[in-house]
XYZ file of C-alpha atoms in Angstrom:
688
model
C 71.073 200.796 108.063
C 71.052 197.044 107.270
C 72.845 196.253 110.508
C 69.820 197.520 112.442
C 67.865 194.511 111.096
C 70.086 192.181 113.137
C 68.545 191.787 116.577
C 69.556 189.923 119.714
C 67.131 187.143 118.771
C 68.964 186.652 115.468
C 72.340 186.560 117.234
C 71.101 183.783 119.561
C 70.811 181.537 116.527
C 73.547 180.377 114.142
C 74.676 181.874 110.837
C 74.796 179.697 107.684
C 76.971 180.450 104.656
C 75.999 178.593 101.466
C 78.779 178.182 98.858
C 78.104 176.791 95.348
C 79.615 176.715 91.872
C 77.702 175.312 88.898
C 80.383 173.008 87.441
C 83.605 171.372 88.524
C 85.382 173.316 85.799
C 84.287 176.562 87.405
C 85.529 175.325 90.769
C 88.933 174.531 89.261
C 89.323 177.604 87.022
C 87.232 180.356 88.689
C 88.763 180.367 92.165
C 88.129 184.078 92.670
C 84.369 183.536 92.856
C 84.825 180.811 95.434
C 87.060 183.052 97.568
C 84.464 185.850 97.447
C 81.812 183.455 98.739
C 83.956 182.247 101.631
C 84.770 185.903 102.470
C 81.144 186.474 103.508
C 82.075 184.941 106.866
C 83.668 188.277 107.714
C 80.319 190.009 107.139
C 78.715 187.709 109.697
C 81.496 188.344 112.215
C 81.102 192.112 111.790
C 77.341 191.730 112.324
C 77.975 190.076 115.696
C 78.097 186.310 115.165
C 81.027 184.472 116.774
C 83.250 182.425 114.496
C 82.317 179.065 116.058
C 78.623 179.664 115.285
C 79.131 180.397 111.610
C 78.505 177.215 109.562
C 79.791 176.907 106.010
C 77.826 174.577 103.680
C 79.926 173.839 100.598
C 78.776 170.335 99.713
C 77.184 171.551 96.468
C 80.344 172.738 94.731
C 80.169 171.644 91.095
C 76.351 171.228 91.066
C 73.798 173.215 89.084
C 71.321 175.414 90.930
C 68.471 174.773 88.480
C 66.966 172.188 90.862
C 67.303 171.184 94.485
C 66.982 167.454 93.822
C 70.700 166.618 93.782
C 71.817 169.452 96.101
C 72.192 167.900 99.536
C 73.735 171.095 100.953
C 70.753 173.231 99.944
C 68.339 170.711 101.424
C 70.321 170.792 104.676
C 70.114 174.604 104.672
C 66.331 174.525 104.184
C 65.991 172.010 107.030
C 67.977 174.184 109.445
C 65.856 177.219 108.554
C 62.617 175.283 108.982
C 63.727 174.086 112.452
C 64.410 177.668 113.538
C 68.146 177.130 114.082
C 69.290 179.782 111.557
C 69.438 183.464 112.369
C 70.816 184.479 108.995
C 71.423 182.799 105.607
C 74.302 184.114 103.529
C 75.032 183.758 99.833
C 77.103 185.853 97.474
C 74.195 186.174 95.029
C 70.673 184.846 94.731
C 71.892 182.660 91.846
C 74.213 180.861 94.283
C 71.296 179.847 96.485
C 68.866 178.893 93.708
C 68.156 179.476 90.048
C 64.678 178.043 90.339
C 61.808 180.269 91.446
C 60.047 177.436 93.288
C 63.132 176.647 95.417
C 63.906 180.344 96.015
C 60.382 181.347 97.086
C 60.114 178.302 99.328
C 63.291 179.426 101.112
C 61.951 183.027 101.419
C 58.677 181.723 102.874
C 60.468 179.624 105.491
C 62.752 182.536 106.408
C 59.711 184.795 106.854
C 57.973 182.261 109.115
C 61.065 181.701 111.302
C 62.273 185.355 111.298
C 65.521 184.452 109.510
C 67.517 187.116 107.660
C 69.061 186.733 104.178
C 72.401 188.337 103.307
C 73.988 188.787 99.896
C 76.705 191.039 98.489
C 74.316 194.022 98.347
C 73.016 193.918 101.916
C 70.805 192.268 104.529
C 67.112 191.543 103.900
C 64.238 190.626 106.196
C 61.808 188.349 104.287
C 59.087 189.235 106.787
C 59.084 192.799 105.441
C 57.079 193.506 102.296
C 59.676 195.674 100.568
C 62.561 193.281 101.247
C 60.437 190.322 100.222
C 59.458 192.054 96.981
C 63.093 192.824 96.227
C 64.200 189.236 96.981
C 61.472 187.869 94.688
C 62.562 190.176 91.888
C 66.187 189.075 92.305
C 65.115 185.417 92.164
C 63.137 185.999 88.984
C 66.095 187.776 87.392
C 68.401 184.888 88.398
C 66.065 182.375 86.768
C 65.787 184.561 83.660
C 69.572 184.811 83.523
C 69.845 181.018 83.488
C 67.226 180.849 80.741
C 69.133 183.397 78.645
C 72.394 181.486 79.061
C 70.735 178.224 78.055
C 68.975 179.838 75.107
C 72.277 181.299 73.927
C 74.001 177.919 74.070
C 70.949 176.216 72.557
C 70.971 178.653 69.638
C 74.600 177.939 68.854
C 73.918 174.206 69.107
C 70.946 174.379 66.739
C 72.920 176.499 64.289
C 75.625 173.842 64.107
C 73.007 171.099 63.833
C 71.327 172.967 60.980
C 74.587 172.729 59.049
C 75.170 169.112 60.119
C 78.395 170.049 61.907
C 77.336 169.434 65.518
C 79.597 166.830 67.105
C 77.750 164.020 68.877
C 79.155 160.773 70.167
C 78.989 158.321 67.247
C 77.683 154.796 67.811
C 80.020 151.816 67.853
C 81.362 151.170 64.368
C 81.716 154.873 63.528
C 84.550 157.182 64.670
C 85.622 160.791 64.186
C 88.691 161.234 61.989
C 91.405 163.811 62.618
C 89.821 166.167 60.081
C 86.529 166.174 62.020
C 84.567 163.933 59.630
C 82.934 160.626 60.541
C 84.177 157.346 59.041
C 84.013 153.631 59.638
C 85.860 152.138 62.581
C 89.296 150.950 61.390
C 88.810 147.738 63.383
C 87.876 145.099 60.773
C 86.124 142.887 63.342
C 83.860 145.739 64.418
C 82.942 146.477 60.800
C 82.241 142.804 60.160
C 79.924 142.546 63.184
C 77.939 145.656 62.202
C 77.566 144.551 58.593
C 76.503 141.070 59.678
C 73.632 142.555 61.693
C 72.205 144.322 58.640
C 72.780 141.306 56.379
C 71.033 138.894 58.747
C 68.104 141.244 59.275
C 67.654 141.563 55.523
C 67.630 137.764 55.186
C 65.437 136.863 58.156
C 63.291 139.975 58.438
C 63.314 139.777 62.228
C 65.536 141.273 64.911
C 64.881 138.264 67.147
C 66.079 135.885 64.445
C 69.189 138.034 63.997
C 70.003 137.751 67.704
C 69.321 134.020 67.577
C 71.737 133.627 64.661
C 74.515 135.397 66.583
C 73.944 133.198 69.612
C 73.703 129.942 67.651
C 76.902 130.736 65.779
C 78.705 131.842 68.946
C 79.370 135.344 67.561
C 79.827 138.429 69.730
C 78.908 142.075 69.246
C 80.968 145.144 70.301
C 80.049 147.912 72.717
C 82.186 150.988 73.382
C 82.460 152.199 76.969
C 81.313 155.827 77.306
C 82.311 156.514 80.917
C 84.705 155.269 83.573
C 88.417 154.653 83.704
C 88.307 152.514 80.533
C 86.353 155.071 78.506
C 86.702 154.398 74.781
C 87.564 150.699 75.110
C 85.651 148.000 73.241
C 83.709 145.369 75.156
C 82.631 142.211 73.293
C 79.615 140.215 74.455
C 76.649 138.253 73.126
C 74.122 140.706 71.637
C 70.784 141.395 73.275
C 67.544 142.055 71.418
C 67.463 145.706 72.540
C 71.038 146.215 71.332
C 70.253 144.918 67.837
C 67.162 147.137 67.676
C 69.283 150.168 68.552
C 71.593 149.409 65.637
C 68.732 148.867 63.188
C 66.918 152.066 64.235
C 70.005 154.301 64.248
C 70.093 156.424 61.041
C 73.774 157.260 61.528
C 74.668 153.798 60.218
C 73.038 154.926 56.952
C 75.405 157.920 56.723
C 72.785 160.473 57.845
C 73.078 163.327 60.318
C 69.988 163.388 62.520
C 69.243 165.775 65.370
C 66.226 165.774 67.696
C 65.596 162.039 68.067
C 65.114 162.422 71.830
C 63.759 165.087 74.142
C 64.322 165.655 77.864
C 61.409 166.227 80.202
C 61.432 167.268 83.853
C 59.567 164.953 86.208
C 57.565 166.155 89.226
C 60.180 164.683 91.568
C 62.829 166.957 90.050
C 64.460 164.305 87.901
C 64.857 164.302 84.144
C 63.597 161.629 81.742
C 64.567 161.091 78.101
C 61.663 160.564 75.705
C 61.963 159.260 72.149
C 60.495 161.552 69.508
C 58.439 160.274 66.600
C 60.346 160.196 63.350
C 58.081 162.803 61.778
C 59.097 165.256 64.530
C 62.877 164.946 64.160
C 64.300 168.464 63.793
C 67.057 167.839 61.242
C 67.518 164.835 58.938
C 70.356 165.037 56.413
C 71.123 161.792 54.522
C 74.487 161.286 52.880
C 76.511 163.407 55.319
C 79.169 160.773 55.970
C 80.139 157.191 55.172
C 77.808 154.483 56.479
C 77.229 150.748 56.466
C 73.989 150.883 54.455
C 72.363 153.423 52.165
C 69.335 155.531 53.050
C 66.918 153.475 50.922
C 67.865 150.322 52.755
C 67.443 152.100 56.104
C 63.941 153.179 55.077
C 63.079 149.600 54.085
C 64.368 148.317 57.429
C 62.189 150.824 59.312
C 59.105 149.720 57.396
C 59.845 146.090 58.152
C 60.452 146.818 61.832
C 57.219 148.798 62.019
C 55.396 145.906 60.382
C 56.891 143.481 62.898
C 56.044 145.763 65.814
C 52.431 145.842 64.656
C 51.946 142.384 66.182
C 52.412 143.897 69.660
C 50.500 147.157 69.311
C 46.873 147.943 69.914
C 45.929 147.245 66.307
C 47.823 143.936 66.183
C 48.494 143.969 62.446
C 50.586 141.449 60.557
C 53.765 141.121 62.642
C 56.703 138.888 61.733
C 56.287 135.334 60.487
C 55.398 133.076 63.420
C 55.743 129.367 64.119
C 52.090 128.425 63.571
C 50.854 126.626 60.442
C 48.588 129.519 59.313
C 50.113 130.322 55.915
C 48.339 133.696 55.540
C 48.966 134.963 59.077
C 48.846 138.768 59.030
C 47.730 138.933 55.379
C 43.991 138.132 55.632
C 41.288 140.810 55.392
C 37.594 140.398 56.150
C 35.486 140.895 53.040
C 32.476 141.971 55.140
C 33.882 144.754 57.348
C 37.356 145.323 55.872
C 39.207 144.690 59.152
C 42.224 142.438 59.495
C 41.386 138.878 60.538
C 43.145 137.052 63.335
C 44.132 133.413 63.636
C 42.919 130.667 65.928
C 44.052 127.084 66.033
C 42.158 123.874 66.705
C 42.965 120.179 66.789
C 41.683 117.946 64.012
C 42.805 114.353 63.470
C 45.774 114.856 65.839
C 47.001 117.865 63.833
C 46.767 121.637 64.266
C 44.602 123.478 61.744
C 44.165 127.280 61.473
C 40.897 129.207 61.516
C 40.762 132.825 60.327
C 38.471 134.895 62.559
C 37.278 138.496 62.220
C 36.603 139.614 65.778
C 37.332 143.360 65.547
C 33.661 144.224 66.051
C 33.433 141.905 69.049
C 36.581 143.320 70.651
C 36.199 147.029 69.832
C 32.424 147.505 69.870
C 31.074 144.531 71.887
C 29.462 143.222 68.719
C 29.478 139.814 67.086
C 32.129 137.959 65.143
C 31.811 138.793 61.446
C 32.876 135.458 60.036
C 35.155 132.492 60.564
C 36.853 130.845 57.611
C 38.602 127.456 57.800
C 42.261 128.059 57.051
C 43.008 124.577 55.753
C 40.858 125.213 52.669
C 42.211 128.698 51.917
C 45.858 127.889 52.690
C 45.874 124.875 50.391
C 44.419 126.891 47.508
C 46.829 129.808 47.985
C 49.773 127.402 48.291
C 48.810 125.828 44.969
C 48.662 129.289 43.426
C 52.085 130.134 44.828
C 53.634 126.962 43.399
C 52.175 127.722 39.971
C 53.649 131.221 40.104
C 57.025 130.114 41.405
C 57.652 127.278 38.976
C 59.175 129.507 36.252
C 61.440 131.137 38.834
C 62.655 128.017 40.606
C 65.986 127.773 38.805
C 66.893 131.391 39.608
C 65.773 130.877 43.197
C 67.905 127.753 43.476
C 71.021 129.562 42.317
C 70.266 132.451 44.678
C 69.893 130.030 47.600
C 73.266 128.502 46.835
C 74.898 131.929 46.623
C 73.215 132.974 49.860
C 74.488 129.938 51.739
C 78.024 130.480 50.502
C 77.933 134.174 51.426
C 76.557 133.444 54.875
C 79.242 130.843 55.518
C 81.952 133.252 54.383
C 80.674 136.057 56.619
C 80.422 133.926 59.749
C 83.817 132.392 59.061
C 85.344 135.864 58.714
C 83.782 137.037 61.970
C 85.063 134.013 63.889
C 88.523 134.295 62.371
C 88.724 137.960 63.359
C 87.675 137.069 66.894
C 90.438 134.465 67.117
C 92.943 137.000 65.758
C 91.923 139.565 68.379
C 92.357 137.038 71.189
C 95.735 136.070 69.772
C 96.791 139.714 69.824
C 95.593 140.076 73.437
C 97.596 136.999 74.444
C 100.702 138.320 72.691
C 100.271 141.704 74.395
C 99.960 140.003 77.780
C 103.108 138.015 77.022
C 105.073 141.189 76.218
C 103.897 142.803 79.426
C 105.002 139.778 81.431
C 108.405 139.647 79.746
C 109.119 143.304 80.560
C 108.426 142.989 84.299
C 111.228 142.584 86.845
C 111.301 138.865 87.824
C 112.063 139.775 91.438
C 108.856 141.813 91.702
C 106.707 138.753 92.274
C 103.581 140.722 93.205
C 103.387 142.212 89.724
C 104.911 139.231 87.911
C 102.365 136.774 89.348
C 99.479 139.010 88.330
C 100.774 139.472 84.788
C 101.489 135.746 84.463
C 97.925 134.906 85.519
C 96.591 137.405 82.968
C 98.799 135.861 80.259
C 97.564 132.362 81.069
C 93.953 133.550 80.975
C 94.462 135.168 77.548
C 96.129 131.989 76.246
C 93.216 129.881 77.495
C 90.661 132.113 75.809
C 92.617 132.063 72.553
C 92.885 128.273 72.615
C 89.137 127.873 73.239
C 88.256 130.297 70.452
C 90.637 128.578 68.009
C 89.152 125.178 68.860
C 85.605 126.464 68.399
C 86.619 128.068 65.075
C 87.994 124.771 63.740
C 84.904 122.844 64.836
C 82.439 125.247 63.240
C 84.528 125.520 60.070
C 84.333 121.749 59.600
C 80.573 121.851 60.091
C 80.160 124.557 57.463
C 82.434 122.723 55.066
C 80.236 119.651 55.418
C 77.138 121.776 54.843
C 78.487 123.203 51.585
C 79.777 119.985 50.133
C 79.353 119.046 46.481
C 76.372 116.840 47.305
C 74.686 119.754 49.092
C 75.226 122.012 46.066
C 73.729 119.378 43.805
C 70.675 119.083 46.062
C 70.210 122.846 45.991
C 70.364 122.912 42.202
C 67.718 120.183 42.145
C 65.179 122.522 43.761
C 63.797 123.469 40.354
C 62.301 120.017 39.853
C 61.509 119.294 43.490
C 59.763 122.517 44.508
C 56.274 120.997 45.021
C 57.746 118.169 47.097
C 59.853 120.580 49.141
C 56.911 122.925 49.714
C 54.781 120.054 51.052
C 57.618 118.501 53.052
C 56.725 118.440 56.761
C 60.333 119.275 57.690
C 60.142 122.734 56.066
C 59.564 125.394 58.708
C 56.218 127.209 58.530
C 57.999 130.554 58.777
C 59.920 129.902 55.546
C 56.676 129.287 53.661
C 55.155 132.451 55.136
C 58.138 134.558 54.071
C 57.816 133.284 50.516
C 54.090 134.087 50.488
C 54.726 137.601 51.833
C 57.148 138.271 49.013
C 54.574 137.324 46.392
C 51.277 138.739 47.715
C 50.077 141.733 49.729
C 46.822 140.472 51.190
C 43.924 138.046 50.763
C 40.295 139.147 51.231
C 37.924 136.362 52.337
C 34.128 136.195 51.993
C 32.231 133.164 53.243
C 28.798 132.632 51.697
C 27.528 129.563 49.817
C 31.155 129.151 48.822
C 34.384 130.738 50.047
C 35.664 133.553 47.805
C 39.332 134.529 48.174
C 40.512 137.685 46.397
C 44.326 137.468 46.246
C 46.206 140.715 45.643
C 49.743 140.096 44.409
C 52.722 142.311 45.173
C 52.828 143.712 41.644
C 49.204 144.848 41.795
C 47.653 141.927 39.885
C 44.738 140.055 41.456
C 43.471 136.498 41.441
C 40.060 135.269 42.569
C 39.638 131.764 43.952
C 36.266 130.037 44.419
C 36.477 127.358 47.090
C 33.956 124.831 48.350
C 32.967 125.176 51.975
C 33.852 122.148 54.091
C 30.907 120.027 55.173
C 29.731 120.250 58.791
C 30.963 117.551 61.111
C 27.493 116.024 61.326
C 27.417 115.469 57.568
C 30.999 114.223 57.539
C 30.183 111.611 60.159
C 26.993 110.566 58.379
C 27.357 107.223 56.579
C 26.789 107.132 52.832
C 23.485 105.643 51.607
C 25.279 103.050 49.472
C 27.217 101.869 52.518
C 24.004 101.470 54.527
C 22.423 99.525 51.654
C 25.477 97.247 51.462
C 25.309 96.496 55.200
C 21.539 95.812 54.905
C 22.177 93.344 52.096
C 25.041 91.572 53.869
C 22.989 91.121 57.053
C 20.923 88.483 55.236
C 23.901 86.120 55.084
C 26.583 87.393 57.527
C 27.047 88.503 61.130
C 28.469 91.870 62.210
C 32.079 90.675 62.452
C 31.941 89.059 58.997
C 30.385 92.216 57.532
C 33.224 94.359 58.985
C 35.814 92.083 57.357
C 33.988 92.238 54.012
C 33.742 96.041 54.098
C 37.453 96.397 54.904
C 38.330 93.956 52.125
C 36.266 95.937 49.602
C 38.001 99.227 50.578
C 35.304 100.881 52.676
C 36.495 103.219 55.439
C 34.896 105.345 58.162
C 34.715 109.170 57.936
C 37.986 109.267 59.883
C 39.705 107.030 57.346
C 39.842 104.075 59.767
C 38.813 100.452 59.034
C 35.462 99.097 60.167
C 35.028 97.011 63.299
C 32.222 94.979 64.863
C 31.136 97.992 66.942
C 30.960 100.238 63.884
C 28.662 97.788 62.047
C 26.490 97.442 65.165
C 26.293 101.264 65.354
C 25.103 101.418 61.715
C 22.385 98.830 62.467
C 21.162 100.781 65.473
C 21.345 104.209 63.807
C 19.466 103.166 60.685
C 17.145 100.646 62.438
C 18.296 97.674 60.400
C 17.098 94.255 61.556
C 19.883 92.090 62.892
C 20.807 88.774 61.339
C 19.240 86.996 64.340
C 15.888 88.705 63.751
C 16.077 87.991 60.055
C 16.721 84.272 60.654
C 13.863 84.112 63.133
C 11.523 85.561 60.526
C 12.687 82.809 58.165
C 11.505 80.150 60.632
C 14.713 79.279 62.447
C 14.276 77.632 65.885
C 16.282 78.056 69.038
C 17.852 75.097 70.819
C 15.102 75.171 73.446
C 12.370 75.186 70.802
C 13.924 72.194 68.972
C 14.182 70.244 72.231
C 10.534 71.019 73.090
C 9.286 70.101 69.664
C 10.909 66.673 69.643
C 10.763 66.018 73.337
C 14.529 65.622 73.679
C 17.246 67.163 75.791
C 19.305 70.164 74.629
C 22.418 68.022 74.496
C 20.629 65.770 72.033
C 19.935 68.802 69.854
C 23.663 69.563 69.688
C 24.348 65.881 68.966
C 21.874 65.942 66.077
C 23.683 69.028 64.777
C 27.031 67.217 64.847
C 25.469 64.232 63.050
C 24.106 66.502 60.321
C 20.438 65.764 61.015
C 19.776 69.478 61.577
C 21.748 72.580 60.465
C 22.950 75.383 62.679
C 22.817 78.746 60.939
C 23.760 81.223 63.650
C 25.878 81.080 66.806
C 26.906 83.738 69.338
C 29.892 83.888 71.685
C 28.198 81.411 74.097
C 27.572 78.911 71.301
C 23.875 79.667 71.330
C 22.339 79.571 67.912
C 19.396 78.990 65.579
C 18.579 75.720 63.866
C 16.968 75.014 60.515
C 14.682 71.971 60.150
C 13.186 71.346 56.756
C 9.424 71.371 56.817
C 9.244 68.268 54.553
C 11.527 66.215 56.832
C 10.720 64.343 60.061
C 13.257 63.011 62.552
C 12.800 59.659 64.260
C 14.403 59.422 67.628
C 16.919 56.675 68.203
C 16.527 53.797 70.610
C 18.969 52.509 73.208
C 19.406 49.031 74.682
C 20.210 45.703 73.061
C 18.426 46.671 69.840
C 19.586 50.257 69.743
C 19.167 52.370 66.614
C 20.396 55.918 65.850
C 17.984 58.738 65.076
C 17.041 59.116 61.427
C 15.671 61.873 59.263
C 13.110 60.722 56.736
C 11.130 62.695 54.208
C 7.399 63.018 54.729
C 5.479 61.106 52.026
C 2.166 62.425 50.911
C -0.574 59.880 50.073
C -2.167 60.488 46.728
C -5.855 61.192 46.993
C -8.141 58.225 46.382
């Protein structure tokens, strides 16, 4: 008999009754099962356990038995068995203790090691015995199989509904279920306006980040519907985050499609569950046009391609990505003509400005090879920009009108969104006022709270109304008649606008991306750029390679010859002034200076003016004084009197003197019969 398995050693230890129901609904509606589980206490009393030593563990009511992770009661039971405190473990069925084979067999193993009995509705089992252990294992396997069958049955019904597109799933904000069971747009006009504005701004900017930035700059908010809690179903308005905008753009339900299988649950080793996103190609059911949406399916597909293109800038391949702030006009559109890989962008400083360089480094990064080629971006960008202007000139008038329409539409949309926000706050303030007016004035505890809420709603409404008026005036000034006239003038001013430094680089890049697919570069004797336009047509540009810096810095031969000629009559400072006057400039476009002329003399080994005058027979001050036996001060005095001529002088007033070979100078004489020095020509006696 089963009672013979209960020994005195078992009765010395305590009895544990484990009670569990899978869901709270079962606890509330299936009370008979709960009563049957509690009734097992009588079985323990009959077996010999006193009432005070029978412990009931019912902390896991309303929890699934598929895992022991969230079942604190089951973990407590396992701990008591492992410590040898339990003489018997009771459960109505094996499924009440565990529906997972790993948890069930672990409990059987511990009971066998500690000589603990297991009791269910059918009898008492000793896990240390082979036959009982085999029977308990079979019951555990059947319990797990039963759970699998129940889940498969529910899963089959769920998939059958999903196959027809009739499975009800919580719709995202902006979509609601109607009374007839179909999905429609949210009747709240402000919610619809916010959702539509997200798709409109993404279509204009091509970037989710720019869409978020627009909402924040304009002070607009985005709705979120609470899914849980006491306020379930209420709308919460807040500034949008980047992840929130991406969720809206990636959700196909906004395109009116029924989609099932976008996510998949996976069990972690710690017993938890994680939700994994499934690739779009692996979605189980995709049914466009099942209900009303904010965009059509074609536009949703285009948005996904654009988002994938933007995300390529952050992946392992690092493809084009969205338009960035750098000056590289062809960022993300340049291909290497040697290996076919996409070329990256580097920037360098040149003449206090940032210039791009297109680099193909795929071989260096992926295969530890060498860089294929580097192409200066300033040459290619300028040529492609010229090509773009030539192509756009016939379309400028249409583009101008489209820009004007776009600005007006954008202003109208933002104005509508702000006005709806002000209207909602006004309604909230009016609702708070009605609540306050209905309260009993003597109930100050409630009246004070409602009055504070009313004042807060009034303050928010006043701030929103003030902000609405301020931004409306700004938009009105932006769309004035003068602004419209300037927009219409784009047709004639397109080249000037394109080259205007105030135009953002990203705007130019977006225009280029609309007109061309890619540009293949090959650098040889010249730079060859094969431009592939969006329509399939191609253009080939032949560009001159920029000269190396050494050749750029090298002075032109005619400039060197001019300096050599001027050195015969002028000093370095005078030559610099003459060169600047005649329009000569350095390789940097700067005027010449004394140091630049001296550098040219030293680099090209040109004789200085001093050396040239010495070769022409000019004498120094010391040599003149030695020749005539006079002091140096007398030499300067003769120069002031015009007896000799000074041709060269440095910063210390030292110079070279010219004395005609056919002239002699007679020194003066002091005293009572003084006479000044005189220069007389040398007469030659005719031969006798």
